[in-house]
């Protein structure tokens, strides 16, 4: 598996998505509204929703999703212990491939708790 710098990855994705937002503003605004409504506190807390989204990103093998949702989980006060427990569930449900992305998620967590995320990604 290639080594992923998630800060760079989400900066690159954000830059490309900014272009798509300009080209397709209505569709992208709709997606943004769906994301905001889905991830808001409700019967399930925003932090737990981020854990769910991260688990889906890991089991779907999406490095960009891992970057965005690890960053959001950190902002919401998630802990490494919560992440580690989540990763065992991902591995249980997704097997060996999910375990490989679990390792990626740990590396992402360590990098993002030690560094500042790019300004573009912080506003995406």
Coordinates of N, CA, C and O in Angstrom, one line a residue:
X1 N 0.9 -1.2 0.0 CA 0.0 0.0 0.0 C 0.9 1.2 0.0 O 1.8 1.3 0.8
X2 N 0.6 2.2 -0.9 CA 1.4 3.4 -0.9 C 1.3 4.2 0.4 O 0.2 4.2 1.0
X3 N 2.3 4.9 0.8 CA 2.2 5.8 1.9 C 1.5 7.1 1.5 O 1.8 7.7 0.5
X4 N 0.5 7.4 2.3 CA -0.4 8.5 2.0 C -0.1 9.7 3.0 O -0.1 9.4 4.2
X5 N 0.1 10.9 2.5 CA 0.1 12.1 3.3 C -1.3 12.7 3.3 O -1.6 13.3 2.3
X6 N -2.0 12.4 4.3 CA -3.4 12.8 4.3 C -3.6 14.3 4.3 O -4.6 14.8 3.7
X7 N -2.7 15.0 4.9 CA -2.9 16.5 4.8 C -2.8 17.0 3.4 O -3.6 17.8 2.9
X8 N -1.7 16.5 2.7 CA -1.6 16.8 1.3 C -2.8 16.3 0.4 O -3.3 17.0 -0.4
X9 N -3.2 15.1 0.7 CA -4.3 14.5 0.0 C -5.6 15.3 0.1 O -6.2 15.7 -0.9
X10 N -6.0 15.7 1.3 CA -7.2 16.5 1.5 C -7.0 17.9 1.0 O -8.0 18.5 0.5
X11 N -5.8 18.5 1.0 CA -5.6 19.8 0.3 C -5.8 19.6 -1.2 O -6.5 20.5 -1.8
X12 N -5.3 18.6 -1.8 CA -5.5 18.4 -3.2 C -6.9 18.1 -3.6 O -7.4 18.7 -4.6
X13 N -7.6 17.3 -2.8 CA -9.0 17.0 -3.1 C -9.8 18.3 -2.9 O -10.7 18.6 -3.8
X14 N -9.6 19.1 -1.9 CA -10.3 20.3 -1.7 C -10.1 21.3 -2.8 O -11.1 21.9 -3.3
X15 N -8.9 21.4 -3.3 CA -8.7 22.3 -4.5 C -9.5 21.8 -5.7 O -10.1 22.6 -6.4
X16 N -9.5 20.5 -6.0 CA -10.3 20.0 -7.1 C -11.8 20.2 -6.9 O -12.5 20.6 -7.8
X17 N -12.2 20.0 -5.7 CA -13.7 20.2 -5.4 C -14.1 21.6 -5.4 O -15.2 21.9 -5.8
X18 N -13.2 22.5 -5.1 CA -13.5 24.0 -5.3 C -13.8 24.3 -6.7 O -14.7 25.1 -7.0
X19 N -13.0 23.7 -7.7 CA -13.3 23.9 -9.1 C -14.7 23.3 -9.4 O -15.4 23.9 -10.2
X20 N -15.0 22.1 -8.9 CA -16.3 21.5 -9.2 C -17.4 22.4 -8.6 O -18.5 22.5 -9.2
X21 N -17.2 23.0 -7.4 CA -18.2 23.9 -6.8 C -18.5 25.0 -7.7 O -19.6 25.5 -7.8
X22 N -17.5 25.6 -8.4 CA -17.7 26.7 -9.3 C -18.4 26.3 -10.6 O -19.2 27.0 -11.1
X23 N -18.1 25.1 -11.0 CA -18.7 24.6 -12.3 C -20.1 24.1 -12.1 O -20.9 24.2 -12.9
X24 N -20.4 23.5 -10.9 CA -21.7 22.9 -10.6 C -22.2 23.3 -9.2 O -22.3 22.5 -8.3
X25 N -22.4 24.6 -9.1 CA -22.8 25.1 -7.7 C -24.0 24.5 -7.1 O -24.0 24.3 -5.9
X26 N -25.1 24.3 -7.9 CA -26.3 23.8 -7.3 C -26.1 22.4 -6.8 O -26.5 22.1 -5.6
X27 N -25.5 21.5 -7.6 CA -25.3 20.1 -7.2 C -24.4 20.1 -5.9 O -24.7 19.3 -5.0
X28 N -23.3 20.8 -6.0 CA -22.4 20.8 -4.8 C -23.0 21.4 -3.6 O -22.7 20.9 -2.5
X29 N -23.8 22.4 -3.8 CA -24.5 23.0 -2.6 C -25.5 22.0 -2.0 O -25.6 21.8 -0.8
X30 N -26.1 21.2 -2.9 CA -27.0 20.2 -2.4 C -26.2 19.1 -1.6 O -26.7 18.6 -0.6
X31 N -25.1 18.7 -2.1 CA -24.3 17.7 -1.4 C -23.8 18.2 -0.1 O -23.9 17.5 0.9
X32 N -23.4 19.5 -0.1 CA -23.0 20.1 1.2 C -24.1 20.2 2.2 O -23.9 19.9 3.4
X33 N -25.3 20.5 1.8 CA -26.4 20.6 2.7 C -26.8 19.2 3.2 O -27.1 19.0 4.4
X34 N -26.7 18.2 2.4 CA -26.9 16.8 2.8 C -25.9 16.4 3.9 O -26.2 15.8 4.9
X35 N -24.6 16.7 3.6 CA -23.5 16.4 4.5 C -23.7 17.1 5.9 O -23.7 16.4 6.9
X36 N -24.0 18.4 5.8 CA -24.2 19.1 7.1 C -25.4 18.6 7.9 O -25.3 18.4 9.1
X37 N -26.5 18.3 7.2 CA -27.7 17.8 7.9 C -27.5 16.4 8.5 O -27.9 16.1 9.6
X38 N -26.8 15.6 7.7 CA -26.5 14.2 8.1 C -25.6 14.1 9.3 O -25.7 13.3 10.2
X39 N -24.6 15.0 9.4 CA -23.6 15.0 10.4 C -23.9 15.8 11.6 O -23.2 15.8 12.6
X40 N -25.0 16.5 11.6 CA -25.4 17.3 12.8 C -25.8 16.5 14.0 O -26.3 15.4 13.8
X41 N -25.6 17.0 15.2 CA -26.0 16.4 16.4 C -27.5 16.1 16.3 O -28.3 16.9 15.8
X42 N -27.9 14.9 16.8 CA -29.3 14.5 16.8 C -29.4 13.4 17.8 O -28.7 13.4 18.8
X43 N -30.2 12.4 17.5 CA -30.3 11.2 18.4 C -28.9 10.6 18.5 O -28.6 10.0 19.5
X44 N -28.1 10.7 17.4 CA -26.8 10.2 17.4 C -25.9 11.5 17.4 O -26.1 12.4 16.6
X45 N -24.9 11.5 18.3 CA -24.0 12.7 18.4 C -23.2 12.9 17.1 O -22.9 11.9 16.4
X46 N -22.8 14.1 16.9 CA -21.9 14.4 15.7 C -20.6 13.6 15.8 O -20.1 13.1 14.8
X47 N -20.1 13.4 17.0 CA -18.8 12.6 17.1 C -19.1 11.2 16.7 O -18.3 10.5 16.0
X48 N -20.2 10.6 17.2 CA -20.5 9.2 16.8 C -20.8 9.1 15.3 O -20.4 8.1 14.7
X49 N -21.4 10.1 14.7 CA -21.6 10.1 13.3 C -20.3 10.1 12.5 O -20.1 9.4 11.5
X50 N -19.3 10.8 13.1 CA -18.0 10.9 12.4 C -17.3 9.5 12.6 O -16.6 9.0 11.6
X51 N -17.5 8.8 13.7 CA -16.9 7.5 13.8 C -17.6 6.5 12.8 O -16.9 5.7 12.2
X52 N -18.9 6.7 12.6 CA -19.5 5.8 11.6 C -19.0 6.1 10.2 O -18.7 5.2 9.4
X53 N -18.9 7.4 9.9 CA -18.4 7.8 8.6 C -17.0 7.3 8.3 O -16.7 6.8 7.2
X54 N -16.2 7.4 9.3 CA -14.8 6.9 9.2 C -14.8 5.4 9.0 O -14.0 4.9 8.2
X55 N -15.6 4.7 9.7 CA -15.7 3.3 9.6 C -16.1 2.9 8.1 O -15.5 2.0 7.5
X56 N -17.0 3.6 7.6 CA -17.4 3.4 6.2 C -16.3 3.7 5.3 O -16.0 2.9 4.3
X57 N -15.6 4.8 5.5 CA -14.4 5.2 4.6 C -13.4 4.1 4.7 O -12.7 3.8 3.6
X58 N -13.1 3.6 5.8 CA -12.1 2.5 6.0 C -12.5 1.2 5.3 O -11.7 0.7 4.5
X59 N -13.7 0.8 5.5 CA -14.1 -0.4 4.9 C -14.4 -0.3 3.4 O -14.3 -1.3 2.6
X60 N -14.6 0.9 2.9 CA -14.7 1.2 1.5 C -13.4 1.5 0.8 O -13.3 1.8 -0.4
X61 N -12.3 1.5 1.6 CA -10.9 1.8 1.2 C -10.7 3.1 0.5 O -10.2 3.2 -0.6
X62 N -11.2 4.1 1.2 CA -11.2 5.5 0.7 C -10.2 6.4 1.5 O -10.5 6.8 2.6
X63 N -9.0 6.6 0.9 CA -8.0 7.4 1.7 C -8.5 8.8 1.9 O -8.2 9.4 3.0
X64 N -9.1 9.4 1.0 CA -9.6 10.8 1.1 C -10.6 10.8 2.3 O -10.6 11.7 3.1
X65 N -11.5 9.8 2.3 CA -12.5 9.8 3.4 C -11.8 9.6 4.8 O -12.2 10.3 5.7
X66 N -10.8 8.8 4.8 CA -10.0 8.7 6.1 C -9.5 10.0 6.5 O -9.6 10.4 7.6
X67 N -8.9 10.7 5.6 CA -8.3 12.0 5.9 C -9.4 13.0 6.4 O -9.2 13.6 7.5
X68 N -10.4 13.2 5.7 CA -11.5 14.1 6.1 C -12.1 13.7 7.4 O -12.3 14.6 8.3
X69 N -12.4 12.5 7.6 CA -13.2 12.1 8.8 C -12.3 11.9 10.0 O -12.7 12.2 11.2
X70 N -11.0 11.6 9.9 CA -10.1 11.6 11.0 C -10.0 13.1 11.5 O -10.0 13.4 12.7
X71 N -9.8 14.0 10.5 CA -9.7 15.4 10.9 C -10.9 15.9 11.7 O -10.8 16.5 12.7
X72 N -12.1 15.5 11.1 CA -13.3 16.0 11.8 C -13.5 15.3 13.2 O -13.9 16.0 14.1
X73 N -13.1 14.1 13.3 CA -13.1 13.4 14.6 C -12.2 14.1 15.6 O -12.6 14.2 16.8
X74 N -11.1 14.4 15.2 CA -10.1 15.2 16.1 C -10.8 16.5 16.6 O -10.8 16.8 17.8
X75 N -11.4 17.2 15.6 CA -12.0 18.5 16.0 C -13.1 18.3 16.9 O -13.4 19.2 17.7
X76 N -13.8 17.2 16.9 CA -15.0 16.9 17.8 C -14.5 16.3 19.1 O -15.4 15.9 19.9
X77 N -13.2 16.2 19.3 CA -12.8 15.7 20.6 C -12.7 14.2 20.7 O -12.6 13.6 21.8
X78 N -12.6 13.5 19.5 CA -12.5 12.1 19.5 C -11.1 11.7 20.1 O -10.2 12.5 20.1
X79 N -11.0 10.5 20.6 CA -9.7 10.1 21.2 C -9.1 8.9 20.4 O -9.8 8.3 19.6
X80 N -7.8 8.7 20.6 CA -7.2 7.6 19.9 C -7.8 6.3 20.4 O -7.9 5.4 19.6
X81 N -8.2 6.2 21.6 CA -8.8 5.0 22.1 C -10.1 4.7 21.4 O -10.3 3.5 21.0
X82 N -10.9 5.7 21.1 CA -12.1 5.5 20.4 C -11.8 5.0 18.9 O -12.4 4.1 18.4
X83 N -10.8 5.7 18.3 CA -10.3 5.3 17.0 C -9.9 3.8 17.0 O -10.3 3.1 16.1
X84 N -9.1 3.4 18.0 CA -8.6 2.1 18.0 C -9.7 1.1 18.1 O -9.7 0.0 17.5
X85 N -10.7 1.4 19.0 CA -11.8 0.4 19.1 C -12.6 0.4 17.8 O -13.0 -0.7 17.3
X86 N -12.8 1.5 17.1 CA -13.5 1.6 15.8 C -12.7 0.7 14.8 O -13.3 -0.1 14.0
X87 N -11.4 0.7 14.9 CA -10.6 0.0 13.9 C -10.7 -1.5 14.1 O -10.7 -2.3 13.1
X88 N -11.0 -2.0 15.3 CA -11.2 -3.4 15.5 C -12.5 -3.8 14.9 O -12.6 -4.9 14.3
X89 N -13.5 -3.0 15.0 CA -14.8 -3.3 14.3 C -14.7 -3.3 12.8 O -15.2 -4.2 12.1
X90 N -14.0 -2.3 12.3 CA -13.7 -2.3 10.8 C -13.0 -3.6 10.4 O -13.4 -4.1 9.3
X91 N -12.1 -4.0 11.1 CA -11.3 -5.2 10.8 C -12.2 -6.4 10.9 O -12.2 -7.3 10.0
X92 N -13.0 -6.5 11.9 CA -14.0 -7.6 12.1 C -15.0 -7.6 10.9 O -15.2 -8.7 10.3
X93 N -15.5 -6.5 10.5 CA -16.5 -6.5 9.4 C -15.8 -6.5 8.0 O -16.4 -7.0 7.0
X94 N -14.6 -6.0 7.9 CA -14.0 -5.9 6.5 C -12.8 -6.7 6.3 O -12.2 -6.7 5.2
X95 N -12.3 -7.5 7.3 CA -11.2 -8.4 7.1 C -9.9 -7.7 6.9 O -9.7 -6.6 7.3
X96 N -9.0 -8.5 6.2 CA -7.6 -8.0 6.0 C -7.6 -6.7 5.3 O -6.7 -5.9 5.6
X97 N -8.3 -6.5 4.2 CA -8.2 -5.2 3.5 C -8.6 -4.0 4.4 O -7.9 -3.0 4.4
X98 N -9.6 -4.2 5.3 CA -9.9 -3.1 6.2 C -8.8 -2.9 7.2 O -8.5 -1.8 7.7
X99 N -8.1 -4.0 7.6 CA -6.9 -3.9 8.5 C -5.8 -3.0 7.9 O -5.2 -2.2 8.6
X100 N -5.6 -3.2 6.6 CA -4.6 -2.3 5.9 C -5.0 -0.9 6.0 O -4.1 0.0 6.3
X101 N -6.3 -0.5 5.8 CA -6.7 0.8 5.9 C -6.8 1.3 7.4 O -6.8 2.5 7.6
X102 N -6.9 0.4 8.3 CA -6.9 0.7 9.7 C -5.5 1.3 10.1 O -5.4 2.3 10.8
X103 N -4.5 0.6 9.5 CA -3.1 1.1 9.7 C -3.0 2.5 9.1 O -2.3 3.4 9.7
X104 N -3.6 2.7 8.0 CA -3.5 4.0 7.3 C -4.2 5.1 8.2 O -3.7 6.2 8.4
X105 N -5.3 4.7 8.8 CA -6.1 5.6 9.7 C -5.3 6.0 10.9 O -5.3 7.1 11.4
X106 N -4.5 5.0 11.5 CA -3.7 5.3 12.6 C -2.6 6.3 12.3 O -2.3 7.2 13.0
X107 N -2.0 6.1 11.1 CA -0.9 7.0 10.6 C -1.5 8.4 10.4 O -0.9 9.4 10.8
X108 N -2.7 8.4 9.8 CA -3.3 9.7 9.6 C -3.6 10.4 10.9 O -3.3 11.6 11.1
X109 N -4.1 9.7 11.9 CA -4.4 10.3 13.2 C -3.1 10.8 13.8 O -3.1 12.0 14.3
X110 N -2.0 10.1 13.8 CA -0.8 10.5 14.4 C -0.3 11.8 13.7 O 0.2 12.7 14.3
X111 N -0.4 11.8 12.4 CA 0.1 13.0 11.6 C -0.8 14.2 11.9 O -0.3 15.3 12.1
X112 N -2.1 14.0 12.0 CA -3.0 15.1 12.1 C -3.0 15.7 13.6 O -3.3 16.8 13.8
X113 N -2.7 14.8 14.5 CA -2.6 15.4 15.9 C -1.2 16.0 16.1 O -1.1 16.8 17.1
X114 N -0.3 15.8 15.2 CA 1.0 16.4 15.4 C 1.2 17.6 14.5 O 2.1 18.4 14.7
X115 N 0.4 17.8 13.4 CA 0.6 18.8 12.5 C -0.6 19.7 12.3 O -1.7 19.3 12.7
X116 N -0.4 20.8 11.6 CA -1.5 21.7 11.2 C -2.0 21.2 9.9 O -1.2 21.0 9.0
X117 N -3.3 21.1 9.7 CA -3.9 20.8 8.4 C -3.9 22.0 7.5 O -4.0 23.2 8.0
X118 N -3.7 21.9 6.2 CA -3.6 23.0 5.3 C -4.9 23.9 5.4 O -6.0 23.5 5.8
X119 N -4.7 25.2 5.1 CA -5.8 26.2 5.2 C -7.0 25.8 4.3 O -8.1 26.0 4.7
X120 N -6.7 25.4 3.1 CA -7.8 25.0 2.1 C -8.6 23.9 2.7 O -9.8 23.9 2.7
X121 N -8.0 22.8 3.2 CA -8.7 21.7 3.8 C -9.5 22.1 5.0 O -10.6 21.5 5.2
X122 N -9.0 23.0 5.8 CA -9.7 23.4 7.0 C -11.0 24.0 6.7 O -11.9 24.0 7.6
X123 N -11.2 24.6 5.6 CA -12.4 25.3 5.2 C -13.3 24.4 4.3 O -14.4 24.8 4.0
X124 N -12.9 23.3 3.9 CA -13.6 22.4 3.0 C -14.8 21.7 3.7 O -14.8 21.5 4.8

